[in-house]
PDB file of N, CA and C in Angstrom:
ATOM      1  N   MET D   1      24.207  13.407   2.748  1.00  0.00           N
ATOM      2  CA  MET D   1      23.950  11.976   2.686  1.00  0.00           C
ATOM      3  C   MET D   1      22.477  11.679   2.401  1.00  0.00           C
ATOM      4  N   ASP D   2      21.568  12.400   3.036  1.00  0.00           N
ATOM      5  CA  ASP D   2      20.139  12.162   2.808  1.00  0.00           C
ATOM      6  C   ASP D   2      19.759  12.379   1.348  1.00  0.00           C
ATOM      7  N   GLU D   3      20.393  13.339   0.723  1.00  0.00           N
ATOM      8  CA  GLU D   3      20.105  13.615  -0.678  1.00  0.00           C
ATOM      9  C   GLU D   3      20.450  12.411  -1.552  1.00  0.00           C
ATOM     10  N   ALA D   4      21.575  11.767  -1.269  1.00  0.00           N
ATOM     11  CA  ALA D   4      21.976  10.581  -2.034  1.00  0.00           C
ATOM     12  C   ALA D   4      20.997   9.434  -1.797  1.00  0.00           C
ATOM     13  N   VAL D   5      20.556   9.260  -0.557  1.00  0.00           N
ATOM     14  CA  VAL D   5      19.597   8.205  -0.238  1.00  0.00           C
ATOM     15  C   VAL D   5      18.312   8.420  -1.030  1.00  0.00           C
ATOM     16  N   HIS D   6      17.795   9.637  -1.022  1.00  0.00           N
ATOM     17  CA  HIS D   6      16.559   9.934  -1.748  1.00  0.00           C
ATOM     18  C   HIS D   6      16.737   9.740  -3.250  1.00  0.00           C
ATOM     19  N   LYS D   7      17.884  10.126  -3.754  1.00  0.00           N
ATOM     20  CA  LYS D   7      18.152   9.976  -5.183  1.00  0.00           C
ATOM     21  C   LYS D   7      18.100   8.511  -5.594  1.00  0.00           C
ATOM     22  N   TYR D   8      18.813   7.664  -4.858  1.00  0.00           N
ATOM     23  CA  TYR D   8      18.867   6.253  -5.232  1.00  0.00           C
ATOM     24  C   TYR D   8      17.552   5.541  -4.944  1.00  0.00           C
ATOM     25  N   PHE D   9      16.866   5.950  -3.914  1.00  0.00           N
ATOM     26  CA  PHE D   9      15.550   5.380  -3.627  1.00  0.00           C
ATOM     27  C   PHE D   9      14.597   5.687  -4.785  1.00  0.00           C
ATOM     28  N   ALA D  10      14.627   6.917  -5.251  1.00  0.00           N
ATOM     29  CA  ALA D  10      13.744   7.327  -6.346  1.00  0.00           C
ATOM     30  C   ALA D  10      14.075   6.605  -7.645  1.00  0.00           C
ATOM     31  N   GLN D  11      15.319   6.228  -7.831  1.00  0.00           N
ATOM     32  CA  GLN D  11      15.734   5.556  -9.061  1.00  0.00           C
ATOM     33  C   GLN D  11      15.555   4.044  -9.007  1.00  0.00           C
ATOM     34  N   ALA D  12      15.124   3.523  -7.887  1.00  0.00           N
ATOM     35  CA  ALA D  12      15.019   2.074  -7.716  1.00  0.00           C
ATOM     36  C   ALA D  12      13.907   1.459  -8.564  1.00  0.00           C
ATOM     37  N   LEU D  13      12.912   2.246  -8.906  1.00  0.00           N
ATOM     38  CA  LEU D  13      11.766   1.731  -9.661  1.00  0.00           C
ATOM     39  C   LEU D  13      11.676   2.405 -11.021  1.00  0.00           C
ATOM     40  N   ALA D  14      11.096   1.697 -11.954  1.00  0.00           N
ATOM     41  CA  ALA D  14      10.827   2.283 -13.267  1.00  0.00           C
ATOM     42  C   ALA D  14       9.824   3.423 -13.099  1.00  0.00           C
ATOM     43  N   PRO D  15       9.905   4.443 -13.931  1.00  0.00           N
ATOM     44  CA  PRO D  15       8.960   5.563 -13.835  1.00  0.00           C
ATOM     45  C   PRO D  15       7.493   5.114 -13.890  1.00  0.00           C
ATOM     46  N   SER D  16       7.198   4.109 -14.694  1.00  0.00           N
ATOM     47  CA  SER D  16       5.808   3.633 -14.774  1.00  0.00           C
ATOM     48  C   SER D  16       5.365   2.997 -13.459  1.00  0.00           C
ATOM     49  N   THR D  17       6.269   2.289 -12.793  1.00  0.00           N
ATOM     50  CA  THR D  17       5.943   1.683 -11.498  1.00  0.00           C
ATOM     51  C   THR D  17       5.734   2.769 -10.452  1.00  0.00           C
ATOM     52  N   THR D  18       6.590   3.764 -10.459  1.00  0.00           N
ATOM     53  CA  THR D  18       6.436   4.886  -9.527  1.00  0.00           C
ATOM     54  C   THR D  18       5.094   5.573  -9.731  1.00  0.00           C
ATOM     55  N   ALA D  19       4.705   5.782 -10.982  1.00  0.00           N
ATOM     56  CA  ALA D  19       3.414   6.412 -11.278  1.00  0.00           C
ATOM     57  C   ALA D  19       2.257   5.546 -10.780  1.00  0.00           C
ATOM     58  N   THR D  20       2.365   4.238 -10.981  1.00  0.00           N
ATOM     59  CA  THR D  20       1.333   3.315 -10.499  1.00  0.00           C
ATOM     60  C   THR D  20       1.232   3.372  -8.980  1.00  0.00           C
ATOM     61  N   TYR D  21       2.363   3.385  -8.296  1.00  0.00           N
ATOM     62  CA  TYR D  21       2.361   3.428  -6.835  1.00  0.00           C
ATOM     63  C   TYR D  21       1.786   4.745  -6.317  1.00  0.00           C
ATOM     64  N   HIS D  22       2.038   5.838  -7.023  1.00  0.00           N
ATOM     65  CA  HIS D  22       1.435   7.113  -6.624  1.00  0.00           C
ATOM     66  C   HIS D  22      -0.077   7.063  -6.778  1.00  0.00           C
ATOM     67  N   SER D  23      -0.548   6.433  -7.834  1.00  0.00           N
ATOM     68  CA  SER D  23      -1.980   6.278  -8.055  1.00  0.00           C
ATOM     69  C   SER D  23      -2.607   5.426  -6.944  1.00  0.00           C
ATOM     70  N   ILE D  24      -1.914   4.346  -6.582  1.00  0.00           N
ATOM     71  CA  ILE D  24      -2.378   3.483  -5.487  1.00  0.00           C
ATOM     72  C   ILE D  24      -2.454   4.270  -4.190  1.00  0.00           C
ATOM     73  N   ALA D  25      -1.423   5.050  -3.906  1.00  0.00           N
ATOM     74  CA  ALA D  25      -1.401   5.853  -2.679  1.00  0.00           C
ATOM     75  C   ALA D  25      -2.565   6.832  -2.657  1.00  0.00           C
ATOM     76  N   ASN D  26      -2.824   7.483  -3.778  1.00  0.00           N
ATOM     77  CA  ASN D  26      -3.949   8.423  -3.834  1.00  0.00           C
ATOM     78  C   ASN D  26      -5.274   7.729  -3.574  1.00  0.00           C
ATOM     79  N   ARG D  27      -5.454   6.555  -4.152  1.00  0.00           N
ATOM     80  CA  ARG D  27      -6.699   5.814  -3.937  1.00  0.00           C
ATOM     81  C   ARG D  27      -6.825   5.387  -2.474  1.00  0.00           C
ATOM     82  N   TYR D  28      -5.707   4.976  -1.880  1.00  0.00           N
ATOM     83  CA  TYR D  28      -5.701   4.585  -0.472  1.00  0.00           C
ATOM     84  C   TYR D  28      -6.033   5.780   0.433  1.00  0.00           C
ATOM     85  N   PHE D  29      -5.443   6.936   0.156  1.00  0.00           N
ATOM     86  CA  PHE D  29      -5.729   8.122   0.963  1.00  0.00           C
ATOM     87  C   PHE D  29      -7.197   8.528   0.854  1.00  0.00           C
ATOM     88  N   ARG D  30      -7.766   8.434  -0.345  1.00  0.00           N
ATOM     89  CA  ARG D  30      -9.198   8.744  -0.516  1.00  0.00           C
ATOM     90  C   ARG D  30     -10.059   7.768   0.281  1.00  0.00           C
ATOM     91  N   PHE D  31      -9.693   6.470   0.238  1.00  0.00           N
ATOM     92  CA  PHE D  31     -10.416   5.461   0.997  1.00  0.00           C
ATOM     93  C   PHE D  31     -10.377   5.797   2.495  1.00  0.00           C
ATOM     94  N   CYS D  32      -9.190   6.100   2.993  1.00  0.00           N
ATOM     95  CA  CYS D  32      -9.048   6.413   4.424  1.00  0.00           C
ATOM     96  C   CYS D  32      -9.848   7.651   4.807  1.00  0.00           C
ATOM     97  N   GLN D  33      -9.832   8.649   3.949  1.00  0.00           N
ATOM     98  CA  GLN D  33     -10.598   9.856   4.217  1.00  0.00           C
ATOM     99  C   GLN D  33     -12.098   9.555   4.222  1.00  0.00           C
ATOM    100  N   GLN D  34     -12.545   8.755   3.258  1.00  0.00           N
ATOM    101  CA  GLN D  34     -13.963   8.424   3.144  1.00  0.00           C
ATOM    102  C   GLN D  34     -14.472   7.707   4.399  1.00  0.00           C
ATOM    103  N   PHE D  35     -13.641   6.840   4.967  1.00  0.00           N
ATOM    104  CA  PHE D  35     -14.071   6.049   6.118  1.00  0.00           C
ATOM    105  C   PHE D  35     -13.456   6.525   7.433  1.00  0.00           C
ATOM    106  N   ASN D  36     -12.878   7.728   7.403  1.00  0.00           N
ATOM    107  CA  ASN D  36     -12.311   8.356   8.591  1.00  0.00           C
ATOM    108  C   ASN D  36     -11.284   7.447   9.292  1.00  0.00           C
ATOM    109  N   LEU D  37     -10.344   6.927   8.493  1.00  0.00           N
ATOM    110  CA  LEU D  37      -9.293   6.050   9.001  1.00  0.00           C
ATOM    111  C   LEU D  37      -7.949   6.750   8.878  1.00  0.00           C
ATOM    112  N   SER D  38      -7.064   6.471   9.806  1.00  0.00           N
ATOM    113  CA  SER D  38      -5.723   7.035   9.751  1.00  0.00           C
ATOM    114  C   SER D  38      -4.892   6.254   8.733  1.00  0.00           C
ATOM    115  N   PRO D  39      -4.337   6.931   7.715  1.00  0.00           N
ATOM    116  CA  PRO D  39      -3.644   6.210   6.654  1.00  0.00           C
ATOM    117  C   PRO D  39      -2.251   5.695   7.032  1.00  0.00           C
ATOM    118  N   LEU D  40      -1.508   6.475   7.795  1.00  0.00           N
ATOM    119  CA  LEU D  40      -0.131   6.094   8.121  1.00  0.00           C
ATOM    120  C   LEU D  40       0.155   6.304   9.602  1.00  0.00           C
ATOM    121  N   PRO D  41       0.983   5.467  10.164  1.00  0.00           N
ATOM    122  CA  PRO D  41       1.561   4.277   9.556  1.00  0.00           C
ATOM    123  C   PRO D  41       0.468   3.275   9.225  1.00  0.00           C
ATOM    124  N   LEU D  42       0.768   2.405   8.271  1.00  0.00           N
ATOM    125  CA  LEU D  42      -0.214   1.399   7.867  1.00  0.00           C
ATOM    126  C   LEU D  42      -0.614   0.557   9.068  1.00  0.00           C
ATOM    127  N   HIS D  43      -1.904   0.373   9.210  1.00  0.00           N
ATOM    128  CA  HIS D  43      -2.429  -0.493  10.268  1.00  0.00           C
ATOM    129  C   HIS D  43      -3.052  -1.710   9.594  1.00  0.00           C
ATOM    130  N   HIS D  44      -2.793  -2.874  10.126  1.00  0.00           N
ATOM    131  CA  HIS D  44      -3.260  -4.106   9.495  1.00  0.00           C
ATOM    132  C   HIS D  44      -4.761  -4.088   9.227  1.00  0.00           C
ATOM    133  N   ASP D  45      -5.552  -3.623  10.186  1.00  0.00           N
ATOM    134  CA  ASP D  45      -7.007  -3.599   9.998  1.00  0.00           C
ATOM    135  C   ASP D  45      -7.403  -2.689   8.834  1.00  0.00           C
ATOM    136  N   THR D  46      -6.751  -1.553   8.718  1.00  0.00           N
ATOM    137  CA  THR D  46      -7.056  -0.616   7.638  1.00  0.00           C
ATOM    138  C   THR D  46      -6.696  -1.220   6.285  1.00  0.00           C
ATOM    139  N   VAL D  47      -5.546  -1.868   6.219  1.00  0.00           N
ATOM    140  CA  VAL D  47      -5.113  -2.491   4.965  1.00  0.00           C
ATOM    141  C   VAL D  47      -6.083  -3.595   4.557  1.00  0.00           C
ATOM    142  N   VAL D  48      -6.489  -4.421   5.496  1.00  0.00           N
ATOM    143  CA  VAL D  48      -7.435  -5.503   5.182  1.00  0.00           C
ATOM    144  C   VAL D  48      -8.755  -4.916   4.678  1.00  0.00           C
ATOM    145  N   ARG D  49      -9.236  -3.876   5.320  1.00  0.00           N
ATOM    146  CA  ARG D  49     -10.480  -3.238   4.863  1.00  0.00           C
ATOM    147  C   ARG D  49     -10.328  -2.656   3.462  1.00  0.00           C
ATOM    148  N   PHE D  50      -9.190  -2.022   3.199  1.00  0.00           N
ATOM    149  CA  PHE D  50      -8.941  -1.441   1.881  1.00  0.00           C
ATOM    150  C   PHE D  50      -8.912  -2.526   0.808  1.00  0.00           C
ATOM    151  N   ILE D  51      -8.228  -3.614   1.074  1.00  0.00           N
ATOM    152  CA  ILE D  51      -8.142  -4.706   0.099  1.00  0.00           C
ATOM    153  C   ILE D  51      -9.526  -5.324  -0.134  1.00  0.00           C
ATOM    154  N   ALA D  52     -10.308  -5.502   0.927  1.00  0.00           N
ATOM    155  CA  ALA D  52     -11.668  -6.032   0.764  1.00  0.00           C
ATOM    156  C   ALA D  52     -12.513  -5.067  -0.069  1.00  0.00           C
ATOM    157  N   HIS D  53     -12.329  -3.787   0.155  1.00  0.00           N
ATOM    158  CA  HIS D  53     -13.047  -2.761  -0.615  1.00  0.00           C
ATOM    159  C   HIS D  53     -12.691  -2.862  -2.105  1.00  0.00           C
ATOM    160  N   LEU D  54     -11.417  -3.023  -2.389  1.00  0.00           N
ATOM    161  CA  LEU D  54     -10.975  -3.158  -3.779  1.00  0.00           C
ATOM    162  C   LEU D  54     -11.509  -4.442  -4.411  1.00  0.00           C
ATOM    163  N   ALA D  55     -11.509  -5.519  -3.645  1.00  0.00           N
ATOM    164  CA  ALA D  55     -12.018  -6.797  -4.152  1.00  0.00           C
ATOM    165  C   ALA D  55     -13.507  -6.689  -4.480  1.00  0.00           C
ATOM    166  N   GLN D  56     -14.246  -5.973  -3.639  1.00  0.00           N
ATOM    167  CA  GLN D  56     -15.671  -5.760  -3.916  1.00  0.00           C
ATOM    168  C   GLN D  56     -15.860  -4.989  -5.219  1.00  0.00           C
ATOM    169  N   GLY D  57     -14.880  -4.177  -5.549  1.00  0.00           N
ATOM    170  CA  GLY D  57     -14.934  -3.412  -6.796  1.00  0.00           C
ATOM    171  C   GLY D  57     -14.514  -4.219  -8.009  1.00  0.00           C
ATOM    172  N   GLY D  58     -14.152  -5.477  -7.788  1.00  0.00           N
ATOM    173  CA  GLY D  58     -13.855  -6.358  -8.909  1.00  0.00           C
ATOM    174  C   GLY D  58     -12.384  -6.623  -9.182  1.00  0.00           C
ATOM    175  N   LEU D  59     -11.492  -6.111  -8.364  1.00  0.00           N
ATOM    176  CA  LEU D  59     -10.069  -6.376  -8.596  1.00  0.00           C
ATOM    177  C   LEU D  59      -9.722  -7.819  -8.239  1.00  0.00           C
ATOM    178  N   GLY D  60      -8.876  -8.422  -9.043  1.00  0.00           N
ATOM    179  CA  GLY D  60      -8.450  -9.798  -8.822  1.00  0.00           C
ATOM    180  C   GLY D  60      -7.208  -9.889  -7.963  1.00  0.00           C
ATOM    181  N   TYR D  61      -6.806 -11.116  -7.699  1.00  0.00           N
ATOM    182  CA  TYR D  61      -5.691 -11.403  -6.800  1.00  0.00           C
ATOM    183  C   TYR D  61      -4.409 -10.680  -7.214  1.00  0.00           C
ATOM    184  N   GLN D  62      -4.031 -10.760  -8.482  1.00  0.00           N
ATOM    185  CA  GLN D  62      -2.774 -10.134  -8.929  1.00  0.00           C
ATOM    186  C   GLN D  62      -2.823  -8.610  -8.787  1.00  0.00           C
ATOM    187  N   SER D  63      -3.951  -8.019  -9.068  1.00  0.00           N
ATOM    188  CA  SER D  63      -4.089  -6.572  -8.892  1.00  0.00           C
ATOM    189  C   SER D  63      -3.995  -6.198  -7.420  1.00  0.00           C
ATOM    190  N   LEU D  64      -4.608  -7.000  -6.581  1.00  0.00           N
ATOM    191  CA  LEU D  64      -4.543  -6.733  -5.139  1.00  0.00           C
ATOM    192  C   LEU D  64      -3.108  -6.822  -4.637  1.00  0.00           C
ATOM    193  N   ARG D  65      -2.346  -7.771  -5.168  1.00  0.00           N
ATOM    194  CA  ARG D  65      -0.926  -7.883  -4.794  1.00  0.00           C
ATOM    195  C   ARG D  65      -0.158  -6.624  -5.214  1.00  0.00           C
ATOM    196  N   SER D  66      -0.499  -6.073  -6.366  1.00  0.00           N
ATOM    197  CA  SER D  66       0.132  -4.826  -6.799  1.00  0.00           C
ATOM    198  C   SER D  66      -0.208  -3.685  -5.851  1.00  0.00           C
ATOM    199  N   TYR D  67      -1.445  -3.658  -5.396  1.00  0.00           N
ATOM    200  CA  TYR D  67      -1.838  -2.630  -4.427  1.00  0.00           C
ATOM    201  C   TYR D  67      -1.052  -2.777  -3.130  1.00  0.00           C
ATOM    202  N   LEU D  68      -0.841  -3.999  -2.685  1.00  0.00           N
ATOM    203  CA  LEU D  68      -0.045  -4.206  -1.471  1.00  0.00           C
ATOM    204  C   LEU D  68       1.386  -3.731  -1.669  1.00  0.00           C
ATOM    205  N   SER D  69       1.941  -3.983  -2.837  1.00  0.00           N
ATOM    206  CA  SER D  69       3.295  -3.494  -3.132  1.00  0.00           C
ATOM    207  C   SER D  69       3.329  -1.972  -3.095  1.00  0.00           C
ATOM    208  N   GLY D  70       2.307  -1.354  -3.651  1.00  0.00           N
ATOM    209  CA  GLY D  70       2.226   0.098  -3.628  1.00  0.00           C
ATOM    210  C   GLY D  70       2.106   0.651  -2.218  1.00  0.00           C
ATOM    211  N   LEU D  71       1.335  -0.020  -1.371  1.00  0.00           N
ATOM    212  CA  LEU D  71       1.200   0.417   0.020  1.00  0.00           C
ATOM    213  C   LEU D  71       2.515   0.250   0.782  1.00  0.00           C
ATOM    214  N   ARG D  72       3.204  -0.842   0.511  1.00  0.00           N
ATOM    215  CA  ARG D  72       4.503  -1.056   1.146  1.00  0.00           C
ATOM    216  C   ARG D  72       5.477   0.046   0.736  1.00  0.00           C
ATOM    217  N   TYR D  73       5.498   0.363  -0.552  1.00  0.00           N
ATOM    218  CA  TYR D  73       6.354   1.433  -1.046  1.00  0.00           C
ATOM    219  C   TYR D  73       5.997   2.759  -0.365  1.00  0.00           C
ATOM    220  N   LEU D  74       4.705   3.039  -0.237  1.00  0.00           N
ATOM    221  CA  LEU D  74       4.253   4.268   0.416  1.00  0.00           C
ATOM    222  C   LEU D  74       4.816   4.357   1.828  1.00  0.00           C
ATOM    223  N   GLN D  75       4.680   3.298   2.585  1.00  0.00           N
ATOM    224  CA  GLN D  75       5.135   3.302   3.975  1.00  0.00           C
ATOM    225  C   GLN D  75       6.649   3.475   4.060  1.00  0.00           C
ATOM    226  N   VAL D  76       7.384   2.710   3.281  1.00  0.00           N
ATOM    227  CA  VAL D  76       8.848   2.765   3.318  1.00  0.00           C
ATOM    228  C   VAL D  76       9.347   4.122   2.831  1.00  0.00           C
ATOM    229  N   SER D  77       8.686   4.693   1.816  1.00  0.00           N
ATOM    230  CA  SER D  77       9.107   5.986   1.283  1.00  0.00           C
ATOM    231  C   SER D  77       8.947   7.102   2.304  1.00  0.00           C
ATOM    232  N   ARG D  78       8.111   6.895   3.293  1.00  0.00           N
ATOM    233  CA  ARG D  78       7.908   7.891   4.347  1.00  0.00           C
ATOM    234  C   ARG D  78       8.841   7.660   5.533  1.00  0.00           C
ATOM    235  N   GLY D  79       9.767   6.714   5.377  1.00  0.00           N
ATOM    236  CA  GLY D  79      10.724   6.442   6.451  1.00  0.00           C
ATOM    237  C   GLY D  79      10.157   5.604   7.573  1.00  0.00           C
ATOM    238  N   LEU D  80       9.038   4.939   7.311  1.00  0.00           N
ATOM    239  CA  LEU D  80       8.400   4.094   8.313  1.00  0.00           C
ATOM    240  C   LEU D  80       8.838   2.651   8.111  1.00  0.00           C
ATOM    241  N   PRO D  81       8.743   1.820   9.140  1.00  0.00           N
ATOM    242  CA  PRO D  81       9.194   0.426   9.012  1.00  0.00           C
ATOM    243  C   PRO D  81       8.381  -0.369   7.999  1.00  0.00           C
ATOM    244  N   ASP D  82       9.031  -1.357   7.423  1.00  0.00           N
ATOM    245  CA  ASP D  82       8.371  -2.262   6.475  1.00  0.00           C
ATOM    246  C   ASP D  82       7.160  -2.884   7.175  1.00  0.00           C
ATOM    247  N   PRO D  83       5.981  -2.765   6.574  1.00  0.00           N
ATOM    248  CA  PRO D  83       4.773  -3.248   7.247  1.00  0.00           C
ATOM    249  C   PRO D  83       4.578  -4.761   7.222  1.00  0.00           C
ATOM    250  N   CYS D  84       5.397  -5.503   6.457  1.00  0.00           N
ATOM    251  CA  CYS D  84       5.279  -6.967   6.374  1.00  0.00           C
ATOM    252  C   CYS D  84       3.830  -7.376   6.123  1.00  0.00           C
ATOM    253  N   LEU D  85       3.230  -6.830   5.092  1.00  0.00           N
ATOM    254  CA  LEU D  85       1.811  -7.028   4.833  1.00  0.00           C
ATOM    255  C   LEU D  85       1.434  -8.475   4.560  1.00  0.00           C
ATOM    256  N   MET D  86       2.305  -9.207   3.905  1.00  0.00           N
ATOM    257  CA  MET D  86       1.946 -10.587   3.577  1.00  0.00           C
ATOM    258  C   MET D  86       2.016 -11.521   4.787  1.00  0.00           C
ATOM    259  N   SER D  87       2.393 -10.995   5.937  1.00  0.00           N
ATOM    260  CA  SER D  87       2.406 -11.823   7.146  1.00  0.00           C
ATOM    261  C   SER D  87       1.117 -11.652   7.955  1.00  0.00           C
ATOM    262  N   ILE D  88       0.127 -10.988   7.377  1.00  0.00           N
ATOM    263  CA  ILE D  88      -1.152 -10.788   8.061  1.00  0.00           C
ATOM    264  C   ILE D  88      -2.094 -11.913   7.635  1.00  0.00           C
ATOM    265  N   PRO D  89      -2.375 -12.856   8.542  1.00  0.00           N
ATOM    266  CA  PRO D  89      -3.224 -13.998   8.151  1.00  0.00           C
ATOM    267  C   PRO D  89      -4.594 -13.574   7.595  1.00  0.00           C
ATOM    268  N   MET D  90      -5.252 -12.619   8.207  1.00  0.00           N
ATOM    269  CA  MET D  90      -6.573 -12.185   7.736  1.00  0.00           C
ATOM    270  C   MET D  90      -6.476 -11.659   6.314  1.00  0.00           C
ATOM    271  N   LEU D  91      -5.422 -10.923   6.010  1.00  0.00           N
ATOM    272  CA  LEU D  91      -5.232 -10.368   4.674  1.00  0.00           C
ATOM    273  C   LEU D  91      -5.085 -11.487   3.642  1.00  0.00           C
ATOM    274  N   GLU D  92      -4.317 -12.478   3.983  1.00  0.00           N
ATOM    275  CA  GLU D  92      -4.121 -13.601   3.067  1.00  0.00           C
ATOM    276  C   GLU D  92      -5.451 -14.265   2.714  1.00  0.00           C
ATOM    277  N   TYR D  93      -6.285 -14.483   3.709  1.00  0.00           N
ATOM    278  CA  TYR D  93      -7.589 -15.104   3.466  1.00  0.00           C
ATOM    279  C   TYR D  93      -8.531 -14.198   2.676  1.00  0.00           C
ATOM    280  N   VAL D  94      -8.519 -12.914   2.987  1.00  0.00           N
ATOM    281  CA  VAL D  94      -9.369 -11.971   2.258  1.00  0.00           C
ATOM    282  C   VAL D  94      -8.977 -11.951   0.787  1.00  0.00           C
ATOM    283  N   MET D  95      -7.686 -11.958   0.520  1.00  0.00           N
ATOM    284  CA  MET D  95      -7.232 -11.935  -0.873  1.00  0.00           C
ATOM    285  C   MET D  95      -7.602 -13.207  -1.618  1.00  0.00           C
ATOM    286  N   ARG D  96      -7.581 -14.324  -0.947  1.00  0.00           N
ATOM    287  CA  ARG D  96      -7.962 -15.578  -1.592  1.00  0.00           C
ATOM    288  C   ARG D  96      -9.451 -15.645  -1.884  1.00  0.00           C
ATOM    289  N   GLY D  97     -10.231 -14.980  -1.013  1.00  0.00           N
ATOM    290  CA  GLY D  97     -11.687 -15.014  -1.144  1.00  0.00           C
ATOM    291  C   GLY D  97     -12.142 -14.271  -2.339  1.00  0.00           C
TER     292      GLY D  97
END
């Protein structure tokens, strides 16, 4: 049964989206390593810091939303609960800023 779950989970996204999400995950892991933060499970404070870091690098709102989607995919793909990232008030304000 687990094999079927993994198969259909892997097929849920286009290959290009999967590649983008893997790239996002790698960038997130590097960020966490650089600042000595625990990457998983996602912690709201870590996610907000990561998004602020990306914004400082010049990423716009739509790109930041893609990064959040990639982080959500990362968490769910590891069998962890949905992080409900868009329900974090601080994150919403940081992204608007």
